[in-house]
Amino acid sequence: MSEYRVKAAYLYYFTTFVNWPPEAFHNAGDEVVIGVLGEDPFGAILDETLRGKTVGNRKLVVRRFGNVKDVRESNVLFISSSERDRLASILKVLEGAAVLTVGESEGFASRGGQIAFRTEDKKVRFDINVDAVERAQLKVSAQLMKLGRIVRESERHGG
């Protein structure tokens, strides 16, 4: 299985292990939006992986964002490594929004992102920044916390 097929599957599983506050959705039938910001490393894999999937009664949809101003419309946002130099400003835009941020750039979680993919022994693993998750008012299940490595922010306001 390719690295990005595994990461796409993780993005789906993250939606099943995270609870959003009620105000994150306007209507009972609102979709769960998985957004991609920056260069899309998934291609069609993400769409194929999420096609027909639901979480609770909510359909999952993929949206690709070219403008950081629109990312608050997502529930899960994969921030591509192409955006690593802009990470601080992207996270600033997301302050106060119930958006689960996921990335793969070096130090993503310690810089204020919530879940960071990393590769260990040729397997995809992830780190969880619990401080950032709590700030976004998201509830991550204990089961997901056990699967990830817990990290703390080292330089939240750093670049």
JSON list of C-alpha atoms in Angstrom, two decimals, residues 8-69:
[
{"chain": "A", "resi": 8, "resn": "ALA", "atom": "CA", "xyz": [-5.77, 8.90, 3.12]},
{"chain": "A", "resi": 9, "resn": "ALA", "atom": "CA", "xyz": [-7.07, 5.98, 5.20]},
{"chain": "A", "resi": 10, "resn": "TYR", "atom": "CA", "xyz": [-5.81, 7.70, 8.35]},
{"chain": "A", "resi": 11, "resn": "LEU", "atom": "CA", "xyz": [-7.65, 10.89, 7.40]},
{"chain": "A", "resi": 12, "resn": "TYR", "atom": "CA", "xyz": [-10.83, 8.84, 7.23]},
{"chain": "A", "resi": 13, "resn": "TYR", "atom": "CA", "xyz": [-10.14, 7.13, 10.56]},
{"chain": "A", "resi": 14, "resn": "PHE", "atom": "CA", "xyz": [-9.37, 10.44, 12.23]},
{"chain": "A", "resi": 15, "resn": "THR", "atom": "CA", "xyz": [-12.93, 11.55, 11.42]},
{"chain": "A", "resi": 16, "resn": "THR", "atom": "CA", "xyz": [-14.27, 8.50, 13.25]},
{"chain": "A", "resi": 17, "resn": "PHE", "atom": "CA", "xyz": [-12.20, 9.16, 16.39]},
{"chain": "A", "resi": 18, "resn": "VAL", "atom": "CA", "xyz": [-12.78, 12.91, 16.70]},
{"chain": "A", "resi": 19, "resn": "ASN", "atom": "CA", "xyz": [-15.90, 14.69, 17.92]},
{"chain": "A", "resi": 20, "resn": "TRP", "atom": "CA", "xyz": [-16.56, 18.23, 16.79]},
{"chain": "A", "resi": 21, "resn": "PRO", "atom": "CA", "xyz": [-18.51, 20.72, 18.91]},
{"chain": "A", "resi": 22, "resn": "PRO", "atom": "CA", "xyz": [-22.15, 21.09, 17.78]},
{"chain": "A", "resi": 23, "resn": "GLU", "atom": "CA", "xyz": [-21.50, 24.57, 16.41]},
{"chain": "A", "resi": 24, "resn": "ALA", "atom": "CA", "xyz": [-19.04, 23.13, 13.89]},
{"chain": "A", "resi": 25, "resn": "PHE", "atom": "CA", "xyz": [-22.05, 22.08, 11.80]},
{"chain": "A", "resi": 26, "resn": "HIS", "atom": "CA", "xyz": [-24.96, 24.31, 10.87]},
{"chain": "A", "resi": 27, "resn": "ASN", "atom": "CA", "xyz": [-27.42, 21.53, 10.00]},
{"chain": "A", "resi": 28, "resn": "ALA", "atom": "CA", "xyz": [-27.84, 17.88, 10.95]},
{"chain": "A", "resi": 29, "resn": "GLY", "atom": "CA", "xyz": [-27.14, 16.83, 7.37]},
{"chain": "A", "resi": 30, "resn": "ASP", "atom": "CA", "xyz": [-24.01, 18.92, 6.85]},
{"chain": "A", "resi": 31, "resn": "GLU", "atom": "CA", "xyz": [-21.09, 17.08, 5.29]},
{"chain": "A", "resi": 32, "resn": "VAL", "atom": "CA", "xyz": [-17.74, 16.49, 6.94]},
{"chain": "A", "resi": 33, "resn": "VAL", "atom": "CA", "xyz": [-15.29, 18.38, 4.76]},
{"chain": "A", "resi": 34, "resn": "ILE", "atom": "CA", "xyz": [-11.77, 17.04, 4.43]},
{"chain": "A", "resi": 35, "resn": "GLY", "atom": "CA", "xyz": [-9.73, 19.82, 2.91]},
{"chain": "A", "resi": 36, "resn": "VAL", "atom": "CA", "xyz": [-6.32, 19.86, 1.30]},
{"chain": "A", "resi": 37, "resn": "LEU", "atom": "CA", "xyz": [-4.33, 23.09, 1.33]},
{"chain": "A", "resi": 38, "resn": "GLY", "atom": "CA", "xyz": [-1.32, 23.49, -0.93]},
{"chain": "A", "resi": 39, "resn": "GLU", "atom": "CA", "xyz": [0.15, 20.98, -3.35]},
{"chain": "A", "resi": 40, "resn": "ASP", "atom": "CA", "xyz": [-2.00, 17.86, -3.25]},
{"chain": "A", "resi": 41, "resn": "PRO", "atom": "CA", "xyz": [0.19, 14.77, -2.72]},
{"chain": "A", "resi": 42, "resn": "PHE", "atom": "CA", "xyz": [-2.85, 12.44, -2.74]},
{"chain": "A", "resi": 43, "resn": "GLY", "atom": "CA", "xyz": [-4.19, 12.98, -6.24]},
{"chain": "A", "resi": 44, "resn": "ALA", "atom": "CA", "xyz": [-7.21, 10.75, -6.83]},
{"chain": "A", "resi": 45, "resn": "ILE", "atom": "CA", "xyz": [-6.32, 8.45, -3.92]},
{"chain": "A", "resi": 46, "resn": "LEU", "atom": "CA", "xyz": [-8.03, 10.65, -1.32]},
{"chain": "A", "resi": 47, "resn": "ASP", "atom": "CA", "xyz": [-11.24, 10.90, -3.34]},
{"chain": "A", "resi": 48, "resn": "GLU", "atom": "CA", "xyz": [-11.24, 7.14, -3.97]},
{"chain": "A", "resi": 49, "resn": "THR", "atom": "CA", "xyz": [-10.62, 6.37, -0.30]},
{"chain": "A", "resi": 50, "resn": "LEU", "atom": "CA", "xyz": [-13.43, 8.61, 0.94]},
{"chain": "A", "resi": 51, "resn": "ARG", "atom": "CA", "xyz": [-15.98, 7.95, -1.80]},
{"chain": "A", "resi": 52, "resn": "GLY", "atom": "CA", "xyz": [-19.26, 6.78, -0.26]},
{"chain": "A", "resi": 53, "resn": "LYS", "atom": "CA", "xyz": [-17.93, 7.00, 3.31]},
{"chain": "A", "resi": 54, "resn": "THR", "atom": "CA", "xyz": [-19.93, 8.56, 6.11]},
{"chain": "A", "resi": 55, "resn": "VAL", "atom": "CA", "xyz": [-19.30, 9.44, 9.74]},
{"chain": "A", "resi": 56, "resn": "GLY", "atom": "CA", "xyz": [-22.47, 9.15, 11.76]},
{"chain": "A", "resi": 57, "resn": "ASN", "atom": "CA", "xyz": [-25.06, 10.48, 9.35]},
{"chain": "A", "resi": 58, "resn": "ARG", "atom": "CA", "xyz": [-22.64, 12.83, 7.65]},
{"chain": "A", "resi": 59, "resn": "LYS", "atom": "CA", "xyz": [-21.21, 12.25, 4.19]},
{"chain": "A", "resi": 60, "resn": "LEU", "atom": "CA", "xyz": [-17.48, 12.84, 3.74]},
{"chain": "A", "resi": 61, "resn": "VAL", "atom": "CA", "xyz": [-16.39, 15.16, 0.95]},
{"chain": "A", "resi": 62, "resn": "VAL", "atom": "CA", "xyz": [-12.97, 16.30, -0.24]},
{"chain": "A", "resi": 63, "resn": "ARG", "atom": "CA", "xyz": [-12.26, 19.92, -1.11]},
{"chain": "A", "resi": 64, "resn": "ARG", "atom": "CA", "xyz": [-9.01, 21.41, -2.27]},
{"chain": "A", "resi": 65, "resn": "PHE", "atom": "CA", "xyz": [-8.27, 24.95, -1.17]},
{"chain": "A", "resi": 66, "resn": "GLY", "atom": "CA", "xyz": [-6.03, 27.37, -3.00]},
{"chain": "A", "resi": 67, "resn": "ASN", "atom": "CA", "xyz": [-6.72, 30.25, -0.66]},
{"chain": "A", "resi": 68, "resn": "VAL", "atom": "CA", "xyz": [-6.08, 30.10, 3.07]},
{"chain": "A", "resi": 69, "resn": "LYS", "atom": "CA", "xyz": [-9.09, 32.35, 3.69]}
]
